[in-house]
Amino acid sequence: MSKRITIDPITRIEGHLRIDVEVNGGQVAKAWSSAQMWRGIETILKGRDPQDAWSYAQRFCGVCTTVHAISSIRSVENALNVEVPLNAQYIRNIMIAQHSVQDHIVHFYHLSALDWVDIVSALKADPKKASSIAQSLSDWPGNSEKEFKAVQDKLKAFVASGQLGIFASGYWGHPAMKLPPEVNLIAVAHYLKALDYQRRASQAVAILGGKNPHVQNLVVGGVATAVNMENIATLNMERIAFLRTLMEETREFVQKVYYPDLVAIASFYKEWFKYGAGVTNYLAVPEFAEDTRNTKFGLPGGTIYGGDLGTFKAITTHQDAALIQGVTEGVAHAWYEGSDSLHPWEGETKPQYTDFQENGKYTWCKSPRYNGKPMQVGPPAQVMAAYATGHPKVKKLVDDAAAKLGIGPKELHSTMGRLFCRGVRAHVMADYSLEYLDKLVANIGKGDSTYANHTEIPDGEYKGVGFHEAPRGALSHWIVIEKKKIKNYQAVVPSTWNASPRDENGVAGPYEACLVGNPVAQPDKPLEVLRTIHSFDPCIACAVHTIDPAGKEITKVKVL
Amino acid sequence: MRTLIFGAGNLILTDEGFGVHCINHLEENYVFPPEVELYDGGTLGIMVTHKIEEADRVILVDTVETAGNPGEVFRFEKEDIMLNRLPVKLSPHQIGIQEMLFISEMRGACPDRISLLGVIPSSLDPGSDLSPVLSECLPRVAGLIVDELRSLGHEVHARN
């Protein structure tokens, strides 16, 4: 007999995502992904000055503010064919990489770990044993018996006072929780410590961006971060040295704590390399511009179809005509007028709400498609594209961990594979941050101090797109400029690709597809559904966070 | 003593951005001593926990969705939040201000004095301006904050 489960909302952070699943014989038979909030905020950009677009666009999402700023500024630069000086590209690259590191650390520890880590079990751990396990994983200095004992004592005091707070919504004692108490204790201790390192990444972005969240240093044609090694008021040697220290410390945390924890936890949940593949078509755009025209990049982009790395086709520039023409967004099952699939430059956002109709319209999320096909975006797409091109750093990380865990690249198409790819990406991002800092210093050392090409918005009509490989995947902002004002603006965000509903042909999006076939041991505690959806870092980009002390139950799991 | 005024919210969803509008209003109309920091925290929640931890005294400004009329202002203290005296979780997100403070408390880094000033919004539609009701309410809330800062011994002057 089949059971219907509704989880609303499912996200641990921004956004209002509802997931419905039909469970039959202990397995998910059908799934629906529904964004419960209208995402029409692009409309407020219409009629504004294109020079200001990035400043508004970075408020599209509550978490990834930097990524929308980057994508937006690139859309205007692309429309007007503006070159971006190397110093500005390097500064942007460091901000992009550090933002990613921060995002991935927070995702792993604070937004997804509790799906795998049983906090209450950590109370039973032997701190000495926990310390010796942690020390066998890496030589990070924070893994002493004393540290683990202190965390455990604190946890005991919280449990004794009945204040489990943040942990209260976890599924403790669930039969799908498998870590030994000591590994749970290690994870809890690092969960608390991780905040110190996400802070360093955040500070690094603030040093270059002037402010974080919401960087202030972008201008069409570059950055407004004045560079003068001798001047105390600009980006100078002292700031660069501080930046380097922050980024090195964060990299050490990623290498010696996050990544080893991820591999250790994955080793207890190897069956999760089998579940949750879903849509195995992948799309990544190239990132880390290394020339002034966005044609040369540090990390490759491309497409992969049907989970076959042999089908990899590279996307080498942000001007790739096939990429630009291949993107459409459909509304057949979304609460908007009409049923056509439109190119983002022609995109419309006219709300037409019905209720949740499983065979009709059931979400505010549109269905982005690439040449008519659903695509999964995010770290797996980028990691697989890099792996396919033989990128040495990525290849080594994937191959080493694969050997340790007894998996191959095929296992990356899974729930645990997504978490693993994020860890690989965090590693690579931490390295690239320092590489681009070196390149910046070397370029300035050569006597190049240009950081922006002054740009006036011309009269006439221009269309542009800004691509960016963000922490959650391929992001694009599409702009139409007419008479110096914004005529149309659409953002096709990673979570729209992944949270996409069925399209006009009835083909499911990645969230929907990845749940089918997953086990669900206890329908009233659908932990397995959370694990798979959280592995995408779901975030439906609406950023409403109004506090609600009035008394309605916030997260509901309804079993029919 | 370092005092942080933390404005939360989203500037492009009308009244949702109240906390940030409040920070901007304070900056435009008053001069603050260096130990008072005005911070536009956006909607980052846990990713800006460190800002809270670095201060001795925190005043959070945000919107609240509760029974009452738009523009009504509520005040909660740290113990209301930590001892679950509020009927439910504060935020519809699973990691909101309440969770942020819990984690901070577990780290032994949460300041003792945290207050939350919450105002009931009138509109959450896309738009970069506050609704008329909340525009009117803004100087009043800013005034409350300035009075409190002065009572804490900070020298705050009106900007001419």
PDB file of C-alpha atoms in Angstrom, chain A residues 9 11-16 38 41 44 48 56 59-60 62-63 65 102-103 106 110-111 154-155 158 163 165-167 191-193 195-196 198-199 202 211-214 542-552 554-555, chain B residues 8-13 16 20 39-44 46-50 53-54 62-67 76 82-83 86-95 97 99 102-103 105-108 116 121 124 126-128:
ATOM      1  CA  PRO A   9       9.735  23.048   4.748  1.00  0.00           C
ATOM      2  CA  THR A  11      15.505  23.200   4.076  1.00  0.00           C
ATOM      3  CA  ARG A  12      17.812  23.882   6.989  1.00  0.00           C
ATOM      4  CA  ILE A  13      18.496  27.414   5.856  1.00  0.00           C
ATOM      5  CA  GLU A  14      16.999  29.934   3.437  1.00  0.00           C
ATOM      6  CA  GLY A  15      13.954  29.034   1.488  1.00  0.00           C
ATOM      7  CA  HIS A  16      10.613  27.382   1.670  1.00  0.00           C
ATOM      8  CA  TRP A  38       7.010  33.463  -5.206  1.00  0.00           C
ATOM      9  CA  ILE A  41      12.143  39.585  -7.374  1.00  0.00           C
ATOM     10  CA  ILE A  44      12.191  45.197  -9.228  1.00  0.00           C
ATOM     11  CA  ARG A  48      16.818  50.721 -13.148  1.00  0.00           C
ATOM     12  CA  TYR A  56      20.188  44.864  -5.982  1.00  0.00           C
ATOM     13  CA  ARG A  59      19.927  40.601  -2.290  1.00  0.00           C
ATOM     14  CA  PHE A  60      18.214  37.933  -4.413  1.00  0.00           C
ATOM     15  CA  GLY A  62      20.022  35.576   1.677  1.00  0.00           C
ATOM     16  CA  VAL A  63      23.125  33.447   1.720  1.00  0.00           C
ATOM     17  CA  THR A  65      25.052  37.388  -1.847  1.00  0.00           C
ATOM     18  CA  GLN A 102      32.725  29.454   3.618  1.00  0.00           C
ATOM     19  CA  ASP A 103      29.594  28.090   1.981  1.00  0.00           C
ATOM     20  CA  VAL A 106      28.712  25.708   6.642  1.00  0.00           C
ATOM     21  CA  HIS A 110      25.673  23.069   9.957  1.00  0.00           C
ATOM     22  CA  LEU A 111      23.243  22.220   7.201  1.00  0.00           C
ATOM     23  CA  LYS A 154      28.931  21.135  27.509  1.00  0.00           C
ATOM     24  CA  LEU A 155      26.603  18.885  25.557  1.00  0.00           C
ATOM     25  CA  PHE A 158      22.617  21.313  27.577  1.00  0.00           C
ATOM     26  CA  GLN A 163      17.856  22.795  25.881  1.00  0.00           C
ATOM     27  CA  GLY A 165      18.071  24.002  20.745  1.00  0.00           C
ATOM     28  CA  ILE A 166      19.419  23.672  17.281  1.00  0.00           C
ATOM     29  CA  PHE A 167      19.707  19.931  17.674  1.00  0.00           C
ATOM     30  CA  TYR A 191      30.602  21.416  14.117  1.00  0.00           C
ATOM     31  CA  LEU A 192      31.240  24.007  16.838  1.00  0.00           C
ATOM     32  CA  LYS A 193      34.798  24.725  15.672  1.00  0.00           C
ATOM     33  CA  LEU A 195      32.233  28.491  12.846  1.00  0.00           C
ATOM     34  CA  ASP A 196      35.700  29.935  13.523  1.00  0.00           C
ATOM     35  CA  GLN A 198      33.848  30.086   8.113  1.00  0.00           C
ATOM     36  CA  ARG A 199      34.484  33.416   9.867  1.00  0.00           C
ATOM     37  CA  SER A 202      34.057  35.673   5.524  1.00  0.00           C
ATOM     38  CA  LYS A 211      31.947  44.442   3.355  1.00  0.00           C
ATOM     39  CA  ASN A 212      30.473  40.985   3.818  1.00  0.00           C
ATOM     40  CA  PRO A 213      27.658  40.129   3.399  1.00  0.00           C
ATOM     41  CA  HIS A 214      26.921  42.269   0.358  1.00  0.00           C
ATOM     42  CA  CYS A 542      13.973  34.057  -1.701  1.00  0.00           C
ATOM     43  CA  ALA A 543      15.573  35.207   1.515  1.00  0.00           C
ATOM     44  CA  VAL A 544      12.441  35.945   3.464  1.00  0.00           C
ATOM     45  CA  HIS A 545      13.193  35.168   7.050  1.00  0.00           C
ATOM     46  CA  THR A 546      10.498  36.915   9.014  1.00  0.00           C
ATOM     47  CA  ILE A 547      10.536  35.861  12.616  1.00  0.00           C
ATOM     48  CA  ASP A 548       7.412  34.038  13.690  1.00  0.00           C
ATOM     49  CA  PRO A 549       6.899  33.767  17.425  1.00  0.00           C
ATOM     50  CA  ALA A 550       3.152  33.339  17.092  1.00  0.00           C
ATOM     51  CA  GLY A 551       2.875  29.647  17.569  1.00  0.00           C
ATOM     52  CA  LYS A 552       2.372  27.720  14.401  1.00  0.00           C
ATOM     53  CA  ILE A 554       7.228  25.338  11.713  1.00  0.00           C
ATOM     54  CA  THR A 555       8.373  22.100  10.159  1.00  0.00           C
TER      55      THR A 555
ATOM     56  CA  ALA B   8      18.568  41.785   9.679  1.00  0.00           C
ATOM     57  CA  GLY B   9      16.458  41.545   6.568  1.00  0.00           C
ATOM     58  CA  ASN B  10      16.236  41.732   2.827  1.00  0.00           C
ATOM     59  CA  LEU B  11      16.281  45.190   1.260  1.00  0.00           C
ATOM     60  CA  ILE B  12      14.432  44.192  -1.905  1.00  0.00           C
ATOM     61  CA  LEU B  13      11.360  42.755  -0.188  1.00  0.00           C
ATOM     62  CA  GLU B  16      11.391  42.480   5.194  1.00  0.00           C
ATOM     63  CA  VAL B  20      18.730  47.056   7.286  1.00  0.00           C
ATOM     64  CA  TYR B  39      25.936  46.126  10.923  1.00  0.00           C
ATOM     65  CA  ASP B  40      23.824  45.257   7.909  1.00  0.00           C
ATOM     66  CA  GLY B  41      23.611  41.506   8.504  1.00  0.00           C
ATOM     67  CA  GLY B  42      21.264  40.828   5.607  1.00  0.00           C
ATOM     68  CA  THR B  43      19.695  37.413   6.001  1.00  0.00           C
ATOM     69  CA  LEU B  44      22.783  35.357   6.681  1.00  0.00           C
ATOM     70  CA  ILE B  46      24.564  31.356  11.020  1.00  0.00           C
ATOM     71  CA  MET B  47      27.168  32.716   8.630  1.00  0.00           C
ATOM     72  CA  VAL B  48      27.443  35.891  10.682  1.00  0.00           C
ATOM     73  CA  THR B  49      27.430  34.333  14.155  1.00  0.00           C
ATOM     74  CA  HIS B  50      30.917  35.735  14.644  1.00  0.00           C
ATOM     75  CA  GLU B  53      30.206  36.734  19.349  1.00  0.00           C
ATOM     76  CA  GLU B  54      32.616  39.645  18.941  1.00  0.00           C
ATOM     77  CA  ASP B  62      14.184  42.516  12.596  1.00  0.00           C
ATOM     78  CA  THR B  63      10.607  41.933  11.546  1.00  0.00           C
ATOM     79  CA  VAL B  64       8.326  39.605  13.535  1.00  0.00           C
ATOM     80  CA  GLU B  65       5.256  37.863  12.295  1.00  0.00           C
ATOM     81  CA  THR B  66       2.845  37.844  15.196  1.00  0.00           C
ATOM     82  CA  ALA B  67      -0.653  38.917  16.149  1.00  0.00           C
ATOM     83  CA  PHE B  76      12.611  40.088  23.517  1.00  0.00           C
ATOM     84  CA  MET B  82      17.349  30.786  25.197  1.00  0.00           C
ATOM     85  CA  LEU B  83      14.800  29.456  27.681  1.00  0.00           C
ATOM     86  CA  LEU B  86       8.715  32.178  22.998  1.00  0.00           C
ATOM     87  CA  PRO B  87       6.128  29.641  21.955  1.00  0.00           C
ATOM     88  CA  VAL B  88       8.017  28.318  18.904  1.00  0.00           C
ATOM     89  CA  LYS B  89      11.184  28.599  16.945  1.00  0.00           C
ATOM     90  CA  LEU B  90      11.843  32.174  15.975  1.00  0.00           C
ATOM     91  CA  SER B  91      12.421  31.652  12.314  1.00  0.00           C
ATOM     92  CA  PRO B  92      10.754  29.614   9.611  1.00  0.00           C
ATOM     93  CA  HIS B  93      14.224  28.481   8.621  1.00  0.00           C
ATOM     94  CA  GLN B  94      15.730  25.660  10.545  1.00  0.00           C
ATOM     95  CA  ILE B  95      18.734  27.795  11.369  1.00  0.00           C
ATOM     96  CA  ILE B  97      18.594  33.657  15.117  1.00  0.00           C
ATOM     97  CA  GLU B  99      19.708  28.470  16.669  1.00  0.00           C
ATOM     98  CA  PHE B 102      22.287  28.313  20.858  1.00  0.00           C
ATOM     99  CA  ILE B 103      25.359  27.303  18.898  1.00  0.00           C
ATOM    100  CA  GLU B 105      26.157  29.547  23.718  1.00  0.00           C
ATOM    101  CA  MET B 106      27.492  26.009  23.313  1.00  0.00           C
ATOM    102  CA  ARG B 107      30.751  27.451  22.099  1.00  0.00           C
ATOM    103  CA  GLY B 108      30.841  29.543  25.263  1.00  0.00           C
ATOM    104  CA  LEU B 116      15.715  41.770  19.835  1.00  0.00           C
ATOM    105  CA  PRO B 121       5.575  44.212   8.730  1.00  0.00           C
ATOM    106  CA  LEU B 124       6.698  41.568   2.042  1.00  0.00           C
ATOM    107  CA  PRO B 126       9.251  42.807  -3.964  1.00  0.00           C
ATOM    108  CA  GLY B 127      10.271  46.453  -3.657  1.00  0.00           C
ATOM    109  CA  SER B 128      13.148  48.481  -2.293  1.00  0.00           C
TER     110      SER B 128
END
